[in-house]
Coordinates of C-alpha atoms in Angstrom, one line a residue:
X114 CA 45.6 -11.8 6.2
X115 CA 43.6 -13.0 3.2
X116 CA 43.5 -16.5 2.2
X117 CA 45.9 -16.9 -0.4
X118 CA 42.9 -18.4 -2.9
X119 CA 41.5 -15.0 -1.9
X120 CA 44.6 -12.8 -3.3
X121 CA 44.9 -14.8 -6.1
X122 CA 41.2 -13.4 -7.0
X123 CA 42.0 -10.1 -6.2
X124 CA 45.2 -10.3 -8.1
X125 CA 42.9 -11.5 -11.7
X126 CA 40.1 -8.8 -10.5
X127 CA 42.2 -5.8 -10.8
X128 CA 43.7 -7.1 -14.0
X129 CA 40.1 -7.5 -14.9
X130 CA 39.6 -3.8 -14.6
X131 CA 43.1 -2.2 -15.7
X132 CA 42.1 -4.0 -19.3
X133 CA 39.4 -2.0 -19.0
X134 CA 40.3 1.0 -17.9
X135 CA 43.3 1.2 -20.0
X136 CA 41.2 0.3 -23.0
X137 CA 38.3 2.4 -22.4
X138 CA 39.9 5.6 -21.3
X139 CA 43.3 5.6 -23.4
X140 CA 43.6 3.0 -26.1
X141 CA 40.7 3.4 -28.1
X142 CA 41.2 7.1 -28.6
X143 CA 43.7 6.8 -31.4
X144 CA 40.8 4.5 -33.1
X145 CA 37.8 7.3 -32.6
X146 CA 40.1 10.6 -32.8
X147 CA 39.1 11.0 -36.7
X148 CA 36.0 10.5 -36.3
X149 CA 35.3 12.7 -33.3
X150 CA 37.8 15.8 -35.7
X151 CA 35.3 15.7 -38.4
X152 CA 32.0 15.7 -36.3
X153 CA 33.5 18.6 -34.1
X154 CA 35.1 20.5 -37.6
X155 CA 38.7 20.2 -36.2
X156 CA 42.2 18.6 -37.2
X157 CA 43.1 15.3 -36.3
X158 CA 46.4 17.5 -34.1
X159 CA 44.1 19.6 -32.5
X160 CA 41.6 16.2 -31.3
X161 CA 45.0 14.9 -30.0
X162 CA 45.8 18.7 -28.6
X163 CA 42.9 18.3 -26.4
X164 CA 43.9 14.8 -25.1
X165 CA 46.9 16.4 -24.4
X166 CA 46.1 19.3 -22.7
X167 CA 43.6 16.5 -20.6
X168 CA 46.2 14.6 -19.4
X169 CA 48.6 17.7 -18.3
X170 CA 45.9 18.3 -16.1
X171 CA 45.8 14.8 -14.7
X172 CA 49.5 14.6 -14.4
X173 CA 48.7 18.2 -11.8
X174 CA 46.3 15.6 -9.9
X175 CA 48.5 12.9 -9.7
X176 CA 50.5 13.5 -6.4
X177 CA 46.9 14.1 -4.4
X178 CA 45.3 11.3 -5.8
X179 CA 48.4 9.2 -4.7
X180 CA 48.1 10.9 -1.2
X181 CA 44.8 9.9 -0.9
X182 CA 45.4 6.2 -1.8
X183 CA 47.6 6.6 1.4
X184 CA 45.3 8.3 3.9
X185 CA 41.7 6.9 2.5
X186 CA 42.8 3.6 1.3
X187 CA 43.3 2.8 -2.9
X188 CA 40.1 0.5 -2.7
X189 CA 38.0 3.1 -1.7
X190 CA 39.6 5.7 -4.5
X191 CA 39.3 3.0 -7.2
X192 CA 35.7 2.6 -6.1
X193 CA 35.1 5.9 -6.4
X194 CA 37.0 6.8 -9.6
X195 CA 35.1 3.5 -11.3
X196 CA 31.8 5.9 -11.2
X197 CA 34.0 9.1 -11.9
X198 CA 35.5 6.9 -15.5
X199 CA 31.7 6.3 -16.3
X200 CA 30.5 9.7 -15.9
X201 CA 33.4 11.2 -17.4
X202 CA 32.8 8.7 -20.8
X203 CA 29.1 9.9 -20.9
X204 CA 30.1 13.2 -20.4
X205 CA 32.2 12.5 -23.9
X206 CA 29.9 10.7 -25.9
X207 CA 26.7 13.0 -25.3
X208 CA 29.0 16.6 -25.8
X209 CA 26.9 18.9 -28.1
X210 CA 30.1 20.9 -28.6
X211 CA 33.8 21.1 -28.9
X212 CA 33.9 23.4 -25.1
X213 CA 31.9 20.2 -23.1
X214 CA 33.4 17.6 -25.4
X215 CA 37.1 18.9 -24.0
X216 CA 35.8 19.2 -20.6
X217 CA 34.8 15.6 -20.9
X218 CA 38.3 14.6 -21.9
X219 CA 39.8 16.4 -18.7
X220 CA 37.1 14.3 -16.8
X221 CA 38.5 11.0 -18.1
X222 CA 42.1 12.0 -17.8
X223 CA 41.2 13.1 -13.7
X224 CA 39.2 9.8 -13.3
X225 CA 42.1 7.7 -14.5
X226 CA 44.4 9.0 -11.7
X227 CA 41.5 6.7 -9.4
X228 CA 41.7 3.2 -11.4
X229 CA 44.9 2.7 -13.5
X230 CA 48.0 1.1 -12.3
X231 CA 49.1 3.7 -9.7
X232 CA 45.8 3.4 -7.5
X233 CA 46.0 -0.5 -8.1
X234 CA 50.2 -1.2 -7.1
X235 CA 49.1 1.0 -3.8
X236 CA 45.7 -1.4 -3.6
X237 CA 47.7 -4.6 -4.1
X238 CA 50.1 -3.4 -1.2
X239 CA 47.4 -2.4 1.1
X240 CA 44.9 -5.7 0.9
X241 CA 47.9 -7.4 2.5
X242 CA 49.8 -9.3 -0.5
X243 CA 52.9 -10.8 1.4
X244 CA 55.0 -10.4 -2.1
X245 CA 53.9 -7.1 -3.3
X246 CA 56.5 -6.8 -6.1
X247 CA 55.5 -10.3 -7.6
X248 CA 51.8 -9.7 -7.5
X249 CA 52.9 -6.1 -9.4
X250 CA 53.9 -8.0 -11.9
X251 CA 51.4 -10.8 -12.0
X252 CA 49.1 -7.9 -12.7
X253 CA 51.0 -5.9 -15.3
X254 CA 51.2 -9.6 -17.1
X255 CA 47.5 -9.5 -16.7
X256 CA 46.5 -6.1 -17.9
X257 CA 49.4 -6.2 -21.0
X258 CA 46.5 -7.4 -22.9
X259 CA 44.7 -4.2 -23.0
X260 CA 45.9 -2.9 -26.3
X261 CA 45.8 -6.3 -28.0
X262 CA 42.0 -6.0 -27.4
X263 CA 40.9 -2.8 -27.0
X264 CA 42.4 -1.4 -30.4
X265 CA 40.9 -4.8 -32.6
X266 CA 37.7 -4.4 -30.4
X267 CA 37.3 -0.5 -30.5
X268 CA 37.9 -0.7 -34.3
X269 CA 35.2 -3.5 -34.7
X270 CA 32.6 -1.9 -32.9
X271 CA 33.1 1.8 -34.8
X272 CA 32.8 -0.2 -37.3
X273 CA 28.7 -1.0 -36.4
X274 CA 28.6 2.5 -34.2
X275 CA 29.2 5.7 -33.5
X276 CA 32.2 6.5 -31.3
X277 CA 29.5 8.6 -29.1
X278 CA 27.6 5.1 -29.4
X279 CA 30.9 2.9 -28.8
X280 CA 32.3 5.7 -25.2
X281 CA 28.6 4.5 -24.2
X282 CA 29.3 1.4 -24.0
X283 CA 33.0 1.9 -22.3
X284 CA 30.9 3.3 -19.9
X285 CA 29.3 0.9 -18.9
X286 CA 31.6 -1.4 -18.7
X287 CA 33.2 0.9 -16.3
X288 CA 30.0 1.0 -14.3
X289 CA 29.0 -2.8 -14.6
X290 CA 32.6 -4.6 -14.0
X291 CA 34.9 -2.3 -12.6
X292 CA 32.6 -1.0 -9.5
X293 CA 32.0 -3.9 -8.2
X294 CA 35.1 -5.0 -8.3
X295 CA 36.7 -2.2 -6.7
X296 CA 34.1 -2.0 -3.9
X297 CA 34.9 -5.7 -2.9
X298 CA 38.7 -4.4 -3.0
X299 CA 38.0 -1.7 -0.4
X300 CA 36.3 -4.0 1.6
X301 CA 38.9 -6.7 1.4
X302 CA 41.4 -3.8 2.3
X303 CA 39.4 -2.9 5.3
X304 CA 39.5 -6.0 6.5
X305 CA 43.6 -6.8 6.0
X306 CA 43.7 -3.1 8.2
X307 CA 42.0 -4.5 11.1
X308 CA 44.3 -7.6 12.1
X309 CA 47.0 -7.5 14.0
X310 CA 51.1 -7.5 12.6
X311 CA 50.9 -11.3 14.7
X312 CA 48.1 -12.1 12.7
X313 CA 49.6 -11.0 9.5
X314 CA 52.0 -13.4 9.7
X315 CA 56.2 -12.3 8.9
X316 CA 56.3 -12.5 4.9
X317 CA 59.5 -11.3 4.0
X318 CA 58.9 -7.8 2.9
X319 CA 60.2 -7.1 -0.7
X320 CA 61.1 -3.3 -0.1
X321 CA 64.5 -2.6 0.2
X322 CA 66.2 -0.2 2.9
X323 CA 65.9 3.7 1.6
X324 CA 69.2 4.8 0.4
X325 CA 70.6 7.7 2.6
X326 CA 68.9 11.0 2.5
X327 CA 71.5 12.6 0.3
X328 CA 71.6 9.7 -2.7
X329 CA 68.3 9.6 -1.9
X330 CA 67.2 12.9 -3.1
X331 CA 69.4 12.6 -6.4
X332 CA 67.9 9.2 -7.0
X333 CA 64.7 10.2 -6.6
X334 CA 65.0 13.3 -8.9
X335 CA 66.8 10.7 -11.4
X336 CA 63.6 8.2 -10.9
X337 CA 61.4 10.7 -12.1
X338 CA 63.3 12.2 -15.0
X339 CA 63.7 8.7 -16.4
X340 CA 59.9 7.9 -16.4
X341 CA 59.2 11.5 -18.0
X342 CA 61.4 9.9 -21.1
X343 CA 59.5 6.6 -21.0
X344 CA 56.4 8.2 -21.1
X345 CA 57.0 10.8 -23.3
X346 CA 57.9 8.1 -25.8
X347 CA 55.4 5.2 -24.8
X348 CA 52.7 8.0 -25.4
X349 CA 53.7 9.4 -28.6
X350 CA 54.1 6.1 -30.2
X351 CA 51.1 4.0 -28.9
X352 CA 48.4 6.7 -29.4
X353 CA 50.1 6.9 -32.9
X354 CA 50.7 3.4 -33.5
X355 CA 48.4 2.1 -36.2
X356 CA 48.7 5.3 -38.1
X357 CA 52.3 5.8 -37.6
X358 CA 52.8 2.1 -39.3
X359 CA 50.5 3.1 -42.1
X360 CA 52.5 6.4 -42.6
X361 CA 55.5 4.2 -43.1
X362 CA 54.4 2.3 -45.8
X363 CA 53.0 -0.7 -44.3
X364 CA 49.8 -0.1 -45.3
X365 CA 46.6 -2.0 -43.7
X366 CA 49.3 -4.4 -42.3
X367 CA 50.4 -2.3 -39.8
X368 CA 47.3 -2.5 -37.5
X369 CA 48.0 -6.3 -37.3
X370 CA 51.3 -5.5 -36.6
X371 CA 50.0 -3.3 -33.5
X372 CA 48.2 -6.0 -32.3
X373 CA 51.4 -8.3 -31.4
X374 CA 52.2 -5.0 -29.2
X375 CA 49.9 -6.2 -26.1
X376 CA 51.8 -10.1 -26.6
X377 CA 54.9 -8.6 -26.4
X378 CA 54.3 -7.0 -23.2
X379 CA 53.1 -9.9 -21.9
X380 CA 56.2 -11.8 -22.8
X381 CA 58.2 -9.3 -21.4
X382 CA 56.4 -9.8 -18.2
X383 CA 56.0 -13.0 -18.0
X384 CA 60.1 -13.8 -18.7
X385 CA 61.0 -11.3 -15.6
X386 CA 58.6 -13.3 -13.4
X387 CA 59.6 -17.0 -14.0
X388 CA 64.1 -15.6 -14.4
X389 CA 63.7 -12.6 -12.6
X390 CA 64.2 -13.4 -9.9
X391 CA 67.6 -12.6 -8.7
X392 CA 67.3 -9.1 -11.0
X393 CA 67.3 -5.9 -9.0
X394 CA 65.0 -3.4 -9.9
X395 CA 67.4 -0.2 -10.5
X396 CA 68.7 -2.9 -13.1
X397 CA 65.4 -3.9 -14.7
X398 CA 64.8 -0.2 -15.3
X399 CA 68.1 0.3 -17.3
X400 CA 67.1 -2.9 -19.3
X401 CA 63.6 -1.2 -20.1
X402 CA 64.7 2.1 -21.1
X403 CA 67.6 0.0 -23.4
X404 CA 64.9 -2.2 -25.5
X405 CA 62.3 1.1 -26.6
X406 CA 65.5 2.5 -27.4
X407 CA 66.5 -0.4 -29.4
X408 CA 63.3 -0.7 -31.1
X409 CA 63.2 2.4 -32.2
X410 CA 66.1 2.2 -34.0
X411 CA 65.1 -1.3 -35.5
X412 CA 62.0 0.4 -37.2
X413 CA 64.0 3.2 -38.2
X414 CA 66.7 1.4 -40.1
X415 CA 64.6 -1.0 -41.8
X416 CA 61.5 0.4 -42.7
X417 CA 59.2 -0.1 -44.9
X418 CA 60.5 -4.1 -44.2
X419 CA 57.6 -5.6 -42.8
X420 CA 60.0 -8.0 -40.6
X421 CA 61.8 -5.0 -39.1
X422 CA 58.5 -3.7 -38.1
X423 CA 57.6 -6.7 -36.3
X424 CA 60.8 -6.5 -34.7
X425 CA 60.1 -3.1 -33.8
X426 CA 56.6 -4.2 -31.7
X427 CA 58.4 -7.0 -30.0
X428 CA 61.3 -4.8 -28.6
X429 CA 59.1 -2.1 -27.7
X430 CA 56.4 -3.7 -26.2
X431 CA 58.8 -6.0 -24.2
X432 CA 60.2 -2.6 -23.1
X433 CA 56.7 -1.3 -22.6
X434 CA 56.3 -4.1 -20.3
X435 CA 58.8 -4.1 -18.2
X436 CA 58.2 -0.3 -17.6
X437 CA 55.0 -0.7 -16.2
X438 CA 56.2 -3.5 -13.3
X439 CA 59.1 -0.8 -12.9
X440 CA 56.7 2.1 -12.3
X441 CA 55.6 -0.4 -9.2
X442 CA 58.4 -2.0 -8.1
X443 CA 61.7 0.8 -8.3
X444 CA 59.7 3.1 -6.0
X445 CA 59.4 0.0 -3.6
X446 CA 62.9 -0.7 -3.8
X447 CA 64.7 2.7 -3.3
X448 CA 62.2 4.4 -0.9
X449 CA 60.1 1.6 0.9
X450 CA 56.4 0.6 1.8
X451 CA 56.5 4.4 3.9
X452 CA 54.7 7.1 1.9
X453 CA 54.6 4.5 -1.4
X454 CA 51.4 6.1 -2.2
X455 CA 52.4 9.5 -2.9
X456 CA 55.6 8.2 -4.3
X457 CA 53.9 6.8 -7.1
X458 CA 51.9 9.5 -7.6
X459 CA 54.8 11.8 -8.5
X460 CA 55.9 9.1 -10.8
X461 CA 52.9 8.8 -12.2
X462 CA 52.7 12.9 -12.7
X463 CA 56.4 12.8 -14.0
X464 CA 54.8 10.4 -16.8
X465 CA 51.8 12.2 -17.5
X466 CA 53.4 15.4 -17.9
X467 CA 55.4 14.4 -20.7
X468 CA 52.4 12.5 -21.8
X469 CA 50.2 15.4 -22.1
X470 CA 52.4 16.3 -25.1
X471 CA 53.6 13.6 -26.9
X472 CA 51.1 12.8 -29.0
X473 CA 50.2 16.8 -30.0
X474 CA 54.2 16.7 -30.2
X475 CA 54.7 13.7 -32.4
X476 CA 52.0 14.6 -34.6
X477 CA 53.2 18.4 -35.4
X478 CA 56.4 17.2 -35.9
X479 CA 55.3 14.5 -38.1
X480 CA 53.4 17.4 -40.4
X481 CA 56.0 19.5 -40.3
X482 CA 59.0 17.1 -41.1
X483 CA 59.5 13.7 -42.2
X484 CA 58.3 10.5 -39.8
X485 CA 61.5 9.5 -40.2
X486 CA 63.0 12.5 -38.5
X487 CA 60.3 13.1 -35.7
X488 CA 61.2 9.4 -34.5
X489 CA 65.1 9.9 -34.0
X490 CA 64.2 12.7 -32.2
X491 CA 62.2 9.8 -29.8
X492 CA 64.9 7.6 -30.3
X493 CA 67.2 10.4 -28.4
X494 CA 64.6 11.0 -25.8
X495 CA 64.1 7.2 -25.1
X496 CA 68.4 7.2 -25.1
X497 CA 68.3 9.9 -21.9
X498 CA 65.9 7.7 -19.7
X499 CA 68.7 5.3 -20.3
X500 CA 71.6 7.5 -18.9
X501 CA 69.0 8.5 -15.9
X502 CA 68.7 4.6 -14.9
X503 CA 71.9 4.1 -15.6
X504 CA 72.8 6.9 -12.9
X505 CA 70.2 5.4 -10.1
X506 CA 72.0 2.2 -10.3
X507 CA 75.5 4.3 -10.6
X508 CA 74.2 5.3 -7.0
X509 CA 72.8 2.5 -5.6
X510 CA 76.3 0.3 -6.2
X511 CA 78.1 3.4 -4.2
X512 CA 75.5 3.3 -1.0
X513 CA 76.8 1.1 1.6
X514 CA 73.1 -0.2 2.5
X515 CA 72.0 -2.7 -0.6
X516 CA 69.1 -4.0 0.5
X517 CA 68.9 -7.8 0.1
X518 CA 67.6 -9.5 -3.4
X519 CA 63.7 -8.2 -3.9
X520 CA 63.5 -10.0 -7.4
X521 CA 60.2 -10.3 -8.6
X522 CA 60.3 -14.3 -8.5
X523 CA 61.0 -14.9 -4.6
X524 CA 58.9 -17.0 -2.3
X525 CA 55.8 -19.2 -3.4
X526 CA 53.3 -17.6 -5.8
X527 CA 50.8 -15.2 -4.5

């Protein structure tokens, strides 16, 4: 196994590059979609119908690319889908038309199936982590500060550039940072693959027992139905955040209320990983789903009150937070390290499905009705991942076969 000073690295790397990717391929779209309508003569909703339509195609790919993270190894996908991110930003920002500058857009939304959080919980299990679940969410802790920097940053530099000008430059910091980075991965995956179980020592493995193959199926059904929600709202608002503050009359004060989005997810992270510890997953899921619910309604009962907004962002983005260490650790729990791979890739296609159409969805509903009405209709969605989570842990208290506690703050730090 790795030297422990060795996985720590790893461990900062990949939150090195899931800032990046996140920033570069999702974030700082919401920033660069007006200017990319008018230079292309379209809408604003149809920009955002062609990022939707981009990542129902990725949320197709998902499933394979999580497949392959299982058979090829995620270090050698990441590697690969570092170059794919870079091509597939060029492609973008040199698009003479509105035909190539869409096919770009379905080459981002395919290369991010290789480098965001799917590919790297499957990497962090495969380079031989002995406490995969705590490491999961050492790295979402890590990477939660995507948005705080990425929106600031993106908005800065249109500011000075083009957005063809500032996708560019996203690419090469794909190219530059993230390549390397993911090629040193594969190799330190190779290497955890050739020693022997003796020589991996006998960590306690954080996976629990499957359930049975009957409340397995149901639960598994549930898992997925209750990330669709999640994502389905997490999309619609944070690609609409800083204008969706703005619509609600907070004016230029609701892009620095975004920005305490990222810090809340990072709070939210870091308070499961220091009192988390005794917290099963099925339960952190429920507690997730509750907290976007809840601040939801906060913004919607006190708006335009600047305090209520800011109470908004910290509810959702510690309930953005705590989704993304769910997305890696509830599959772990409920199913095991067997097949985890293509596991998350469902997951990850259950997300991105709903995805695809949240932001078109959010923003025809927001033209056609009031914003206040478009977000109870989130707020209901975000309610039903609630009752899904709810059931999974419904299920798991009736199995006979609890595994023992998985939390994420067992054993020494990794």
């Amino acid at each position: 196994m790795p030297e422990r000073s060795v996985l720590r690295k790893a461990i900062w790397a990949l939150g090195l590059t899931q800032i990046i990717g996140y920033g570069t391929l999702y974030y700082s779209f919401s920033i660069l979609a007006p200017a990319m309508a008018r230079e292309f003569g379209l809408t604003e909703g149809w920009v955002f119908a062609a990022l939707s339509a981009s990542l129902f195609a990725g949320s197709l790919f998902a499933p394979t690319a999580g497949r392959w993270a299982d058979r090829f190894g995620a270090g050698r996908i990441m590697t690969v889908g570092s170059v794919a991110a870079a091509v597939a930003l060029a492609l973008c920002a040199v698009a003479p038309g509105r035909v190539s500058f869409v096919l770009g857009l379905l080459a981002m939304e395919l290369a991010s199936s290789f480098v965001l959080y799917s590919a790297a919980f499957v990497a962090i299990v495969q380079v031989g982590v002995p406490r995969p679940q705590r490491s999961i969410t050492h790295l979402t802790l890590i990477a939660g500060f995507a948005s705080t920097l990425f929106w600031p940053l993106t908005s800065a530099l249109h500011a000075h550039l083009t957005w063809r000008e500032v996708y560019l430059l996203f690419a090469a910091l794909n190219l530059g940072l993230c390549l390397p980075i993911h090629a040193w991965l594969m190799r330190l995956s190779r290497r955890h693959a050739t020693v022997t179980p003796h020589e991996r020592g006998s960590a306690p493995d954080e996976a629990g027992m499957p359930l049975d193959a009957r409340r397995g199926r149901a639960a598994f059904l549930l898992m997925l139905a209750g990330f669709a929600t999640e994502g389905f709202v997490l999309s619609a608002i944070l690609i609409h955040m800083v204008p969706l503050t703005a619509a609600l009359g907070l004016g230029t004060a609701g892009l620095f209320v975004s920005t305490l989005f990222g810090p809340a997810q990072v709070a939210s992270r870091l308070i499961n990983m220091l009192f988390g510890g005794r917290l099963q997953q099925t339960h952190l899921a429920v507690i997730a789903a509750s907290l976007l619910t809840a601040g939801l309604c906060a913004l919607l009962l006190t708006t335009p009150w600047l305090p209520g907004a800011f109470l908004f962002v910290f509810l959702f983005g510690l309930g953005s937070g705590l989704t993304s260490i769910v997305g890696g650790t509830l599959p772990l729990e409920l199913f095991g390290r067997e097949g985890y791979g293509a596991r998350l890739g469902w997951a990850s296609a259950a997300r991105q499905f709903t995805s695809a159409f949240a932001p078109f969805a959010l923003a025809f509903l927001m033209a056609r009705t009031s914003v206040a009405n478009s977000l109870w209709v989130l707020v209901i969605a975000a309610a039903s991942g609630v009752i899904a989570f709810l059931a999974i842990a419904l299920l798991r208290r009736r199995d006979s076969r609890v595994p023992f506690v998985i939390g994420g703050n067992a054993g020494g730090a990794t």
